[in-house]
Protein backbone atom coordinates (compact mmCIF):
# COMPACT_ATOMS: atom_id res chain seq x y z
CA UNK A 1 0.00 0.00 0.00
CA UNK A 2 1.00 3.60 -0.38
CA UNK A 3 0.35 5.61 2.75
CA UNK A 4 0.00 9.40 3.11
CA UNK A 5 1.59 10.32 6.44
CA UNK A 6 0.98 13.62 8.25
CA UNK A 7 3.21 14.33 11.27
CA UNK A 8 6.07 12.11 10.05
CA UNK A 9 8.73 14.31 11.71
CA UNK A 10 7.12 14.04 15.16
CA UNK A 11 7.85 11.55 17.91
CA UNK A 12 5.02 9.15 17.08
CA UNK A 13 5.23 9.98 13.37
CA UNK A 14 8.83 8.77 13.17
CA UNK A 15 7.86 5.48 14.80
CA UNK A 16 4.94 5.12 12.39
CA UNK A 17 7.23 5.89 9.46
CA UNK A 18 9.73 3.18 10.47
CA UNK A 19 7.04 0.59 11.07
CA UNK A 20 5.06 1.33 7.89
CA UNK A 21 8.23 0.93 5.80
CA UNK A 22 9.19 -2.23 7.73
CA UNK A 23 5.76 -3.65 6.94
CA UNK A 24 6.60 -3.29 3.24
CA UNK A 25 4.42 -0.30 2.42
CA UNK A 26 5.56 2.97 0.86
CA UNK A 27 4.97 6.45 2.24
CA UNK A 28 4.26 9.94 0.96
CA UNK A 29 5.01 12.23 3.89
CA UNK A 30 4.15 15.91 4.16
CA UNK A 31 6.82 17.80 6.11
CA UNK A 32 7.30 21.48 6.76
CA UNK A 33 11.05 20.82 6.94
CA UNK A 34 11.97 17.77 4.82
CA UNK A 35 15.56 17.93 6.17
CA UNK A 36 14.17 16.36 9.37
CA UNK A 37 13.57 13.13 7.41
CA UNK A 38 16.47 11.09 6.09
CA UNK A 39 16.23 9.63 2.60
CA UNK A 40 14.77 6.14 2.73
CA UNK A 41 13.72 3.60 0.15
CA UNK A 42 9.95 3.69 -0.11
CA UNK A 43 9.71 7.23 1.31
CA UNK A 44 8.87 10.30 -0.73
CA UNK A 45 8.62 13.64 1.01
CA UNK A 46 6.49 16.60 -0.01
CA UNK A 47 7.50 19.93 1.46
CA UNK A 48 4.56 21.83 2.86
CA UNK A 49 2.21 22.75 5.64
CA UNK A 50 -0.96 20.75 6.26
CA UNK A 51 -2.87 24.04 6.31
CA UNK A 52 -1.92 24.52 2.64
CA UNK A 53 -4.69 22.65 0.82
CA UNK A 54 -2.64 22.20 -2.36
CA UNK A 55 0.25 20.59 -0.45
CA UNK A 56 -2.13 18.32 1.46
CA UNK A 57 -3.92 17.36 -1.76
CA UNK A 58 -0.66 16.41 -3.37
CA UNK A 59 0.34 14.25 -0.38
CA UNK A 60 -2.97 12.34 -0.42
CA UNK A 61 -3.23 11.96 -4.21
CA UNK A 62 -2.62 8.39 -5.36
CA UNK A 63 -2.42 6.85 -1.88
CA UNK A 64 -4.43 3.95 -0.44
CA UNK A 65 -4.75 5.20 3.15
CA UNK A 66 -3.94 8.21 5.31
CA UNK A 67 -2.29 8.19 8.73
CA UNK A 68 -2.51 11.43 10.73
CA UNK A 69 -0.25 11.94 13.75
CA UNK A 70 -0.27 15.72 13.70
CA UNK A 71 0.35 17.53 16.96
CA UNK A 72 0.43 21.18 17.87
CA UNK A 73 3.83 22.89 17.92
CA UNK A 74 4.30 24.76 21.23
CA UNK A 75 3.42 28.42 20.76
CA UNK A 76 1.40 27.78 17.59
CA UNK A 77 -2.32 27.68 16.98
CA UNK A 78 -3.68 24.13 17.46
CA UNK A 79 -3.34 22.31 14.14
CA UNK A 80 -5.44 19.19 14.75
CA UNK A 81 -8.86 20.38 13.56
CA UNK A 82 -7.72 22.75 10.83
CA UNK A 83 -5.25 20.19 9.49
CA UNK A 84 -7.80 17.40 9.58
CA UNK A 85 -10.29 19.55 7.69
CA UNK A 86 -7.73 19.84 4.84
CA UNK A 87 -6.91 16.13 4.99
CA UNK A 88 -10.59 15.12 4.77
CA UNK A 89 -11.09 17.50 1.82
CA UNK A 90 -8.07 15.96 0.08
CA UNK A 91 -9.35 12.43 0.74
CA UNK A 92 -12.73 13.35 -0.69
CA UNK A 93 -11.13 14.94 -3.74
CA UNK A 94 -8.88 11.96 -4.46
CA UNK A 95 -11.28 9.17 -3.44
CA UNK A 96 -9.14 7.87 -0.55
CA UNK A 97 -11.34 6.18 2.07
CA UNK A 98 -9.15 4.82 4.89
CA UNK A 99 -8.04 7.21 7.65
CA UNK A 100 -6.23 6.35 10.86
CA UNK A 101 -5.82 9.40 13.10
CA UNK A 102 -4.15 9.69 16.51
CA UNK A 103 -6.09 11.79 19.03
CA UNK A 104 -5.87 11.38 22.82
CA UNK A 105 -7.54 9.65 25.73
CA UNK A 106 -9.71 12.20 27.49
CA UNK A 107 -11.37 13.32 24.25
CA UNK A 108 -15.06 12.61 23.63
CA UNK A 109 -16.48 9.54 25.34
CA UNK A 110 -13.05 8.59 26.71
CA UNK A 111 -13.22 11.37 29.32
CA UNK A 112 -13.95 8.88 32.12
CA UNK A 113 -10.82 6.93 31.23
CA UNK A 114 -8.47 9.70 32.40
CA UNK A 115 -7.81 10.46 36.04
CA UNK A 116 -8.84 13.57 37.95
CA UNK A 117 -5.38 15.15 37.82
CA UNK A 118 -5.23 14.88 34.03
CA UNK A 119 -8.72 16.36 33.74
CA UNK A 120 -7.49 19.42 35.65
CA UNK A 121 -4.48 19.73 33.31
CA UNK A 122 -6.80 19.32 30.31
CA UNK A 123 -8.92 22.19 31.56
CA UNK A 124 -5.98 24.46 32.30
CA UNK A 125 -2.82 24.16 30.20
CA UNK A 126 -4.13 21.84 27.46
CA UNK A 127 -7.57 23.38 27.05
CA UNK A 128 -7.17 24.76 23.50
CA UNK A 129 -5.41 21.64 22.25
CA UNK A 130 -8.04 19.36 23.76
CA UNK A 131 -10.77 21.49 22.16
CA UNK A 132 -8.97 21.18 18.81
CA UNK A 133 -8.78 17.41 19.27
CA UNK A 134 -12.49 17.23 20.12
CA UNK A 135 -13.25 19.20 16.95
CA UNK A 136 -10.85 16.99 14.98
CA UNK A 137 -12.73 13.89 16.18
CA UNK A 138 -16.08 15.50 15.37
CA UNK A 139 -14.96 16.27 11.79
CA UNK A 140 -13.63 12.75 11.30
CA UNK A 141 -16.72 11.06 12.73
CA UNK A 142 -18.96 13.19 10.48
CA UNK A 143 -16.98 12.22 7.39
CA UNK A 144 -17.81 9.29 5.13
CA UNK A 145 -14.26 7.97 5.39
CA UNK A 146 -13.46 4.56 6.86
CA UNK A 147 -11.91 6.14 9.91
CA UNK A 148 -10.26 4.81 13.02
CA UNK A 149 -9.45 7.30 15.78
CA UNK A 150 -6.65 6.00 18.01
CA UNK A 151 -6.66 7.50 21.52
CA UNK A 152 -3.39 6.94 23.40
CA UNK A 153 -2.62 7.55 27.05
CA UNK A 154 0.50 9.52 28.08
CA UNK A 155 3.22 9.13 25.45
CA UNK A 156 6.81 8.10 26.22
CA UNK A 157 9.88 7.48 24.07
CA UNK A 158 10.49 4.02 25.53
CA UNK A 159 11.15 1.20 23.07
CA UNK A 160 8.29 -0.91 21.76
CA UNK A 161 7.19 -3.45 24.35
CA UNK A 162 4.11 -4.98 22.75
CA UNK A 163 2.68 -4.81 26.26
CA UNK A 164 -0.19 -2.41 25.86
CA UNK A 165 -3.95 -2.65 26.09
CA UNK A 166 -6.00 -1.45 23.16
CA UNK A 167 -9.65 -1.43 22.32
CA UNK A 168 -13.07 -0.10 23.18
CA UNK A 169 -13.25 -1.49 26.71
CA UNK A 170 -13.87 1.45 29.05
CA UNK A 171 -11.88 -0.34 31.76
CA UNK A 172 -8.74 0.71 29.83
CA UNK A 173 -7.47 3.69 31.81
CA UNK A 174 -5.04 6.34 30.57
CA UNK A 175 -1.54 5.20 31.52
CA UNK A 176 1.84 5.70 29.94
CA UNK A 177 2.39 4.08 26.57
CA UNK A 178 5.37 4.37 24.27
CA UNK A 179 5.09 6.11 20.92
CA UNK A 180 6.55 2.92 19.43
CA UNK A 181 3.68 0.84 20.85
CA UNK A 182 1.12 3.38 19.65
CA UNK A 183 2.72 3.17 16.20
CA UNK A 184 2.47 -0.64 16.35
CA UNK A 185 -1.27 -0.39 16.93
CA UNK A 186 -1.71 2.31 14.27
CA UNK A 187 0.15 0.32 11.61
CA UNK A 188 -1.81 -2.85 12.44
CA UNK A 189 -4.99 -0.96 11.55
CA UNK A 190 -3.88 -0.83 7.91
CA UNK A 191 -4.64 -4.55 7.66
CA UNK A 192 -7.45 -4.77 10.21
CA UNK A 193 -10.92 -3.30 9.78
CA UNK A 194 -12.24 -4.24 13.26
CA UNK A 195 -12.03 -0.63 14.40
CA UNK A 196 -13.41 1.08 11.31
CA UNK A 197 -15.69 3.93 12.53
CA UNK A 198 -14.49 3.25 16.08
CA UNK A 199 -12.20 5.08 18.52
CA UNK A 200 -10.07 2.56 20.42
CA UNK A 201 -7.83 3.55 23.32
CA UNK A 202 -4.17 2.44 23.55
CA UNK A 203 -2.62 2.44 26.99
N1 LIG B 1 2.26 13.89 24.76
C1 LIG B 1 1.35 13.04 25.21
O1 LIG B 1 1.47 12.48 26.31
C2 LIG B 1 0.15 12.73 24.37
C3 LIG B 1 -0.87 11.93 24.89
C4 LIG B 1 -1.95 11.58 24.10
C5 LIG B 1 -2.02 12.04 22.78
N2 LIG B 1 -1.03 12.84 22.29
C6 LIG B 1 -1.14 13.27 20.88
O2 LIG B 1 -0.50 12.30 20.06
C7 LIG B 1 -0.08 12.93 18.83
C8 LIG B 1 1.38 12.61 18.58
O3 LIG B 1 2.16 13.18 19.61
P1 LIG B 1 3.75 13.39 19.43
O4 LIG B 1 4.25 13.97 20.72
O5 LIG B 1 4.38 12.15 18.92
O6 LIG B 1 3.76 14.50 18.28
P2 LIG B 1 4.83 15.63 17.99
O7 LIG B 1 6.21 15.11 18.25
O8 LIG B 1 4.43 16.91 18.64
O9 LIG B 1 4.69 15.79 16.39
C9 LIG B 1 3.74 16.62 15.81
C10 LIG B 1 3.88 16.52 14.31
O10 LIG B 1 2.91 17.37 13.70
C11 LIG B 1 3.59 18.14 12.70
N3 LIG B 1 2.91 19.40 12.45
C12 LIG B 1 2.48 20.33 13.35
N4 LIG B 1 1.92 21.37 12.73
C13 LIG B 1 2.01 21.10 11.39
C14 LIG B 1 1.61 21.80 10.23
N5 LIG B 1 0.99 22.99 10.31
N6 LIG B 1 1.82 21.24 9.03
C15 LIG B 1 2.45 20.03 8.92
N7 LIG B 1 2.85 19.31 9.99
C16 LIG B 1 2.64 19.85 11.20
C17 LIG B 1 4.98 18.37 13.27
O11 LIG B 1 5.83 18.78 12.26
P3 LIG B 1 7.16 19.71 12.51
O12 LIG B 1 8.30 18.73 12.70
O13 LIG B 1 7.28 20.52 11.27
O14 LIG B 1 6.90 20.54 13.74
C18 LIG B 1 5.26 16.96 13.78
O15 LIG B 1 5.63 16.12 12.72
C19 LIG B 1 -0.35 14.41 19.02
O16 LIG B 1 -1.59 14.73 18.42
C20 LIG B 1 -0.45 14.56 20.53
O17 LIG B 1 -1.22 15.68 20.93
C21 LIG B 1 0.06 13.19 23.05
mmCIF file of C-alpha atoms and ligand atoms in Angstrom:
data_model
loop_
_atom_site.group_PDB
_atom_site.id
_atom_site.type_symbol
_atom_site.label_atom_id
_atom_site.label_comp_id
_atom_site.label_asym_id
_atom_site.label_seq_id
_atom_site.Cartn_x
_atom_site.Cartn_y
_atom_site.Cartn_z
ATOM 1 C CA UNK A 1 0.000 0.000 0.000
ATOM 2 C CA UNK A 2 1.001 3.596 -0.380
ATOM 3 C CA UNK A 3 0.355 5.614 2.754
ATOM 4 C CA UNK A 4 -0.004 9.397 3.107
ATOM 5 C CA UNK A 5 1.588 10.325 6.435
ATOM 6 C CA UNK A 6 0.979 13.619 8.253
ATOM 7 C CA UNK A 7 3.205 14.333 11.270
ATOM 8 C CA UNK A 8 6.073 12.112 10.052
ATOM 9 C CA UNK A 9 8.729 14.307 11.705
ATOM 10 C CA UNK A 10 7.120 14.040 15.160
ATOM 11 C CA UNK A 11 7.846 11.548 17.907
ATOM 12 C CA UNK A 12 5.024 9.153 17.082
ATOM 13 C CA UNK A 13 5.227 9.975 13.372
ATOM 14 C CA UNK A 14 8.830 8.770 13.167
ATOM 15 C CA UNK A 15 7.858 5.484 14.801
ATOM 16 C CA UNK A 16 4.941 5.123 12.392
ATOM 17 C CA UNK A 17 7.233 5.894 9.460
ATOM 18 C CA UNK A 18 9.729 3.184 10.470
ATOM 19 C CA UNK A 19 7.036 0.592 11.066
ATOM 20 C CA UNK A 20 5.059 1.331 7.891
ATOM 21 C CA UNK A 21 8.233 0.926 5.801
ATOM 22 C CA UNK A 22 9.193 -2.225 7.732
ATOM 23 C CA UNK A 23 5.755 -3.654 6.936
ATOM 24 C CA UNK A 24 6.597 -3.294 3.236
ATOM 25 C CA UNK A 25 4.415 -0.295 2.418
ATOM 26 C CA UNK A 26 5.560 2.967 0.858
ATOM 27 C CA UNK A 27 4.973 6.454 2.241
ATOM 28 C CA UNK A 28 4.263 9.942 0.961
ATOM 29 C CA UNK A 29 5.006 12.235 3.893
ATOM 30 C CA UNK A 30 4.154 15.915 4.160
ATOM 31 C CA UNK A 31 6.819 17.796 6.110
ATOM 32 C CA UNK A 32 7.304 21.484 6.756
ATOM 33 C CA UNK A 33 11.050 20.817 6.941
ATOM 34 C CA UNK A 34 11.973 17.773 4.818
ATOM 35 C CA UNK A 35 15.561 17.933 6.172
ATOM 36 C CA UNK A 36 14.165 16.358 9.365
ATOM 37 C CA UNK A 37 13.570 13.133 7.412
ATOM 38 C CA UNK A 38 16.471 11.091 6.086
ATOM 39 C CA UNK A 39 16.227 9.629 2.597
ATOM 40 C CA UNK A 40 14.772 6.135 2.732
ATOM 41 C CA UNK A 41 13.724 3.596 0.145
ATOM 42 C CA UNK A 42 9.950 3.693 -0.113
ATOM 43 C CA UNK A 43 9.705 7.225 1.308
ATOM 44 C CA UNK A 44 8.871 10.297 -0.729
ATOM 45 C CA UNK A 45 8.620 13.640 1.014
ATOM 46 C CA UNK A 46 6.487 16.599 -0.007
ATOM 47 C CA UNK A 47 7.498 19.927 1.464
ATOM 48 C CA UNK A 48 4.557 21.827 2.863
ATOM 49 C CA UNK A 49 2.210 22.751 5.644
ATOM 50 C CA UNK A 50 -0.962 20.753 6.260
ATOM 51 C CA UNK A 51 -2.867 24.042 6.306
ATOM 52 C CA UNK A 52 -1.918 24.524 2.639
ATOM 53 C CA UNK A 53 -4.689 22.649 0.823
ATOM 54 C CA UNK A 54 -2.638 22.200 -2.362
ATOM 55 C CA UNK A 55 0.255 20.595 -0.451
ATOM 56 C CA UNK A 56 -2.125 18.324 1.463
ATOM 57 C CA UNK A 57 -3.919 17.362 -1.761
ATOM 58 C CA UNK A 58 -0.660 16.408 -3.373
ATOM 59 C CA UNK A 59 0.344 14.252 -0.384
ATOM 60 C CA UNK A 60 -2.967 12.341 -0.418
ATOM 61 C CA UNK A 61 -3.232 11.959 -4.208
ATOM 62 C CA UNK A 62 -2.619 8.392 -5.362
ATOM 63 C CA UNK A 63 -2.417 6.850 -1.882
ATOM 64 C CA UNK A 64 -4.426 3.950 -0.439
ATOM 65 C CA UNK A 65 -4.750 5.200 3.149
ATOM 66 C CA UNK A 66 -3.940 8.208 5.310
ATOM 67 C CA UNK A 67 -2.287 8.195 8.727
ATOM 68 C CA UNK A 68 -2.513 11.434 10.725
ATOM 69 C CA UNK A 69 -0.253 11.942 13.753
ATOM 70 C CA UNK A 70 -0.275 15.717 13.696
ATOM 71 C CA UNK A 71 0.345 17.528 16.963
ATOM 72 C CA UNK A 72 0.430 21.183 17.870
ATOM 73 C CA UNK A 73 3.831 22.885 17.923
ATOM 74 C CA UNK A 74 4.301 24.758 21.233
ATOM 75 C CA UNK A 75 3.424 28.420 20.764
ATOM 76 C CA UNK A 76 1.401 27.780 17.587
ATOM 77 C CA UNK A 77 -2.322 27.679 16.983
ATOM 78 C CA UNK A 78 -3.679 24.133 17.458
ATOM 79 C CA UNK A 79 -3.343 22.312 14.143
ATOM 80 C CA UNK A 80 -5.435 19.195 14.755
ATOM 81 C CA UNK A 81 -8.860 20.378 13.564
ATOM 82 C CA UNK A 82 -7.721 22.750 10.829
ATOM 83 C CA UNK A 83 -5.249 20.195 9.486
ATOM 84 C CA UNK A 84 -7.801 17.396 9.578
ATOM 85 C CA UNK A 85 -10.287 19.554 7.691
ATOM 86 C CA UNK A 86 -7.729 19.843 4.837
ATOM 87 C CA UNK A 87 -6.906 16.130 4.986
ATOM 88 C CA UNK A 88 -10.585 15.123 4.767
ATOM 89 C CA UNK A 89 -11.091 17.496 1.816
ATOM 90 C CA UNK A 90 -8.070 15.957 0.075
ATOM 91 C CA UNK A 91 -9.346 12.428 0.739
ATOM 92 C CA UNK A 92 -12.731 13.349 -0.688
ATOM 93 C CA UNK A 93 -11.129 14.941 -3.745
ATOM 94 C CA UNK A 94 -8.881 11.960 -4.463
ATOM 95 C CA UNK A 95 -11.276 9.171 -3.435
ATOM 96 C CA UNK A 96 -9.142 7.872 -0.554
ATOM 97 C CA UNK A 97 -11.341 6.181 2.075
ATOM 98 C CA UNK A 98 -9.147 4.824 4.889
ATOM 99 C CA UNK A 99 -8.039 7.205 7.645
ATOM 100 C CA UNK A 100 -6.234 6.350 10.863
ATOM 101 C CA UNK A 101 -5.824 9.404 13.105
ATOM 102 C CA UNK A 102 -4.151 9.692 16.505
ATOM 103 C CA UNK A 103 -6.089 11.789 19.032
ATOM 104 C CA UNK A 104 -5.872 11.381 22.822
ATOM 105 C CA UNK A 105 -7.542 9.651 25.727
ATOM 106 C CA UNK A 106 -9.708 12.199 27.488
ATOM 107 C CA UNK A 107 -11.372 13.322 24.254
ATOM 108 C CA UNK A 108 -15.064 12.606 23.626
ATOM 109 C CA UNK A 109 -16.481 9.540 25.339
ATOM 110 C CA UNK A 110 -13.046 8.587 26.715
ATOM 111 C CA UNK A 111 -13.224 11.370 29.324
ATOM 112 C CA UNK A 112 -13.952 8.879 32.118
ATOM 113 C CA UNK A 113 -10.816 6.927 31.234
ATOM 114 C CA UNK A 114 -8.467 9.700 32.402
ATOM 115 C CA UNK A 115 -7.805 10.463 36.040
ATOM 116 C CA UNK A 116 -8.843 13.568 37.949
ATOM 117 C CA UNK A 117 -5.380 15.149 37.824
ATOM 118 C CA UNK A 118 -5.232 14.883 34.031
ATOM 119 C CA UNK A 119 -8.725 16.365 33.740
ATOM 120 C CA UNK A 120 -7.492 19.415 35.653
ATOM 121 C CA UNK A 121 -4.480 19.732 33.307
ATOM 122 C CA UNK A 122 -6.795 19.320 30.313
ATOM 123 C CA UNK A 123 -8.918 22.189 31.556
ATOM 124 C CA UNK A 124 -5.983 24.463 32.296
ATOM 125 C CA UNK A 125 -2.816 24.156 30.201
ATOM 126 C CA UNK A 126 -4.132 21.843 27.462
ATOM 127 C CA UNK A 127 -7.568 23.383 27.054
ATOM 128 C CA UNK A 128 -7.167 24.756 23.502
ATOM 129 C CA UNK A 129 -5.409 21.638 22.255
ATOM 130 C CA UNK A 130 -8.043 19.359 23.755
ATOM 131 C CA UNK A 131 -10.768 21.493 22.161
ATOM 132 C CA UNK A 132 -8.973 21.178 18.810
ATOM 133 C CA UNK A 133 -8.780 17.414 19.269
ATOM 134 C CA UNK A 134 -12.491 17.231 20.115
ATOM 135 C CA UNK A 135 -13.249 19.202 16.954
ATOM 136 C CA UNK A 136 -10.846 16.990 14.982
ATOM 137 C CA UNK A 137 -12.728 13.894 16.181
ATOM 138 C CA UNK A 138 -16.084 15.503 15.367
ATOM 139 C CA UNK A 139 -14.962 16.270 11.794
ATOM 140 C CA UNK A 140 -13.626 12.745 11.300
ATOM 141 C CA UNK A 141 -16.721 11.057 12.728
ATOM 142 C CA UNK A 142 -18.964 13.189 10.484
ATOM 143 C CA UNK A 143 -16.982 12.216 7.387
ATOM 144 C CA UNK A 144 -17.811 9.291 5.133
ATOM 145 C CA UNK A 145 -14.265 7.967 5.392
ATOM 146 C CA UNK A 146 -13.463 4.559 6.856
ATOM 147 C CA UNK A 147 -11.906 6.136 9.906
ATOM 148 C CA UNK A 148 -10.256 4.808 13.021
ATOM 149 C CA UNK A 149 -9.446 7.295 15.776
ATOM 150 C CA UNK A 150 -6.655 6.003 18.011
ATOM 151 C CA UNK A 151 -6.663 7.496 21.522
ATOM 152 C CA UNK A 152 -3.387 6.939 23.395
ATOM 153 C CA UNK A 153 -2.621 7.548 27.053
ATOM 154 C CA UNK A 154 0.499 9.519 28.082
ATOM 155 C CA UNK A 155 3.221 9.129 25.452
ATOM 156 C CA UNK A 156 6.807 8.104 26.223
ATOM 157 C CA UNK A 157 9.885 7.484 24.073
ATOM 158 C CA UNK A 158 10.488 4.023 25.530
ATOM 159 C CA UNK A 159 11.148 1.202 23.073
ATOM 160 C CA UNK A 160 8.294 -0.914 21.764
ATOM 161 C CA UNK A 161 7.187 -3.452 24.353
ATOM 162 C CA UNK A 162 4.114 -4.977 22.748
ATOM 163 C CA UNK A 163 2.681 -4.811 26.259
ATOM 164 C CA UNK A 164 -0.186 -2.414 25.860
ATOM 165 C CA UNK A 165 -3.948 -2.653 26.093
ATOM 166 C CA UNK A 166 -5.999 -1.447 23.160
ATOM 167 C CA UNK A 167 -9.652 -1.428 22.316
ATOM 168 C CA UNK A 168 -13.071 -0.097 23.179
ATOM 169 C CA UNK A 169 -13.245 -1.490 26.713
ATOM 170 C CA UNK A 170 -13.872 1.449 29.050
ATOM 171 C CA UNK A 171 -11.875 -0.344 31.763
ATOM 172 C CA UNK A 172 -8.741 0.712 29.832
ATOM 173 C CA UNK A 173 -7.468 3.691 31.807
ATOM 174 C CA UNK A 174 -5.039 6.344 30.574
ATOM 175 C CA UNK A 175 -1.542 5.204 31.518
ATOM 176 C CA UNK A 176 1.841 5.698 29.942
ATOM 177 C CA UNK A 177 2.385 4.084 26.573
ATOM 178 C CA UNK A 178 5.366 4.372 24.268
ATOM 179 C CA UNK A 179 5.093 6.111 20.925
ATOM 180 C CA UNK A 180 6.550 2.923 19.427
ATOM 181 C CA UNK A 181 3.683 0.841 20.847
ATOM 182 C CA UNK A 182 1.116 3.379 19.647
ATOM 183 C CA UNK A 183 2.720 3.171 16.195
ATOM 184 C CA UNK A 184 2.473 -0.639 16.350
ATOM 185 C CA UNK A 185 -1.267 -0.392 16.929
ATOM 186 C CA UNK A 186 -1.707 2.307 14.267
ATOM 187 C CA UNK A 187 0.152 0.319 11.613
ATOM 188 C CA UNK A 188 -1.807 -2.849 12.441
ATOM 189 C CA UNK A 189 -4.993 -0.955 11.549
ATOM 190 C CA UNK A 190 -3.883 -0.834 7.905
ATOM 191 C CA UNK A 191 -4.636 -4.552 7.665
ATOM 192 C CA UNK A 192 -7.446 -4.767 10.207
ATOM 193 C CA UNK A 193 -10.920 -3.300 9.779
ATOM 194 C CA UNK A 194 -12.237 -4.238 13.257
ATOM 195 C CA UNK A 195 -12.029 -0.634 14.400
ATOM 196 C CA UNK A 196 -13.414 1.084 11.310
ATOM 197 C CA UNK A 197 -15.688 3.927 12.531
ATOM 198 C CA UNK A 198 -14.488 3.251 16.081
ATOM 199 C CA UNK A 199 -12.197 5.085 18.521
ATOM 200 C CA UNK A 200 -10.067 2.555 20.420
ATOM 201 C CA UNK A 201 -7.830 3.546 23.324
ATOM 202 C CA UNK A 202 -4.172 2.445 23.554
ATOM 203 C CA UNK A 203 -2.624 2.438 26.990
HETATM 204 N N1 LIG B 1 2.258 13.891 24.762
HETATM 205 C C1 LIG B 1 1.348 13.043 25.212
HETATM 206 O O1 LIG B 1 1.474 12.482 26.313
HETATM 207 C C2 LIG B 1 0.149 12.734 24.373
HETATM 208 C C3 LIG B 1 -0.874 11.928 24.891
HETATM 209 C C4 LIG B 1 -1.951 11.581 24.097
HETATM 210 C C5 LIG B 1 -2.017 12.038 22.777
HETATM 211 N N2 LIG B 1 -1.033 12.840 22.292
HETATM 212 C C6 LIG B 1 -1.138 13.270 20.884
HETATM 213 O O2 LIG B 1 -0.498 12.298 20.059
HETATM 214 C C7 LIG B 1 -0.077 12.925 18.833
HETATM 215 C C8 LIG B 1 1.385 12.608 18.576
HETATM 216 O O3 LIG B 1 2.161 13.183 19.610
HETATM 217 P P1 LIG B 1 3.750 13.385 19.430
HETATM 218 O O4 LIG B 1 4.249 13.966 20.725
HETATM 219 O O5 LIG B 1 4.376 12.149 18.923
HETATM 220 O O6 LIG B 1 3.761 14.503 18.275
HETATM 221 P P2 LIG B 1 4.826 15.628 17.986
HETATM 222 O O7 LIG B 1 6.214 15.107 18.245
HETATM 223 O O8 LIG B 1 4.431 16.908 18.644
HETATM 224 O O9 LIG B 1 4.689 15.792 16.389
HETATM 225 C C9 LIG B 1 3.741 16.625 15.811
HETATM 226 C C10 LIG B 1 3.883 16.517 14.308
HETATM 227 O O10 LIG B 1 2.909 17.373 13.698
HETATM 228 C C11 LIG B 1 3.586 18.139 12.699
HETATM 229 N N3 LIG B 1 2.911 19.402 12.449
HETATM 230 C C12 LIG B 1 2.485 20.326 13.354
HETATM 231 N N4 LIG B 1 1.923 21.369 12.732
HETATM 232 C C13 LIG B 1 2.008 21.103 11.392
HETATM 233 C C14 LIG B 1 1.613 21.803 10.226
HETATM 234 N N5 LIG B 1 0.992 22.994 10.308
HETATM 235 N N6 LIG B 1 1.825 21.235 9.026
HETATM 236 C C15 LIG B 1 2.446 20.027 8.921
HETATM 237 N N7 LIG B 1 2.845 19.307 9.992
HETATM 238 C C16 LIG B 1 2.636 19.853 11.202
HETATM 239 C C17 LIG B 1 4.976 18.366 13.268
HETATM 240 O O11 LIG B 1 5.832 18.784 12.255
HETATM 241 P P3 LIG B 1 7.160 19.708 12.515
HETATM 242 O O12 LIG B 1 8.298 18.728 12.703
HETATM 243 O O13 LIG B 1 7.285 20.517 11.269
HETATM 244 O O14 LIG B 1 6.903 20.544 13.740
HETATM 245 C C18 LIG B 1 5.262 16.957 13.784
HETATM 246 O O15 LIG B 1 5.631 16.118 12.720
HETATM 247 C C19 LIG B 1 -0.354 14.414 19.019
HETATM 248 O O16 LIG B 1 -1.591 14.732 18.424
HETATM 249 C C20 LIG B 1 -0.446 14.560 20.534
HETATM 250 O O17 LIG B 1 -1.225 15.679 20.931
HETATM 251 C C21 LIG B 1 0.057 13.186 23.045
#
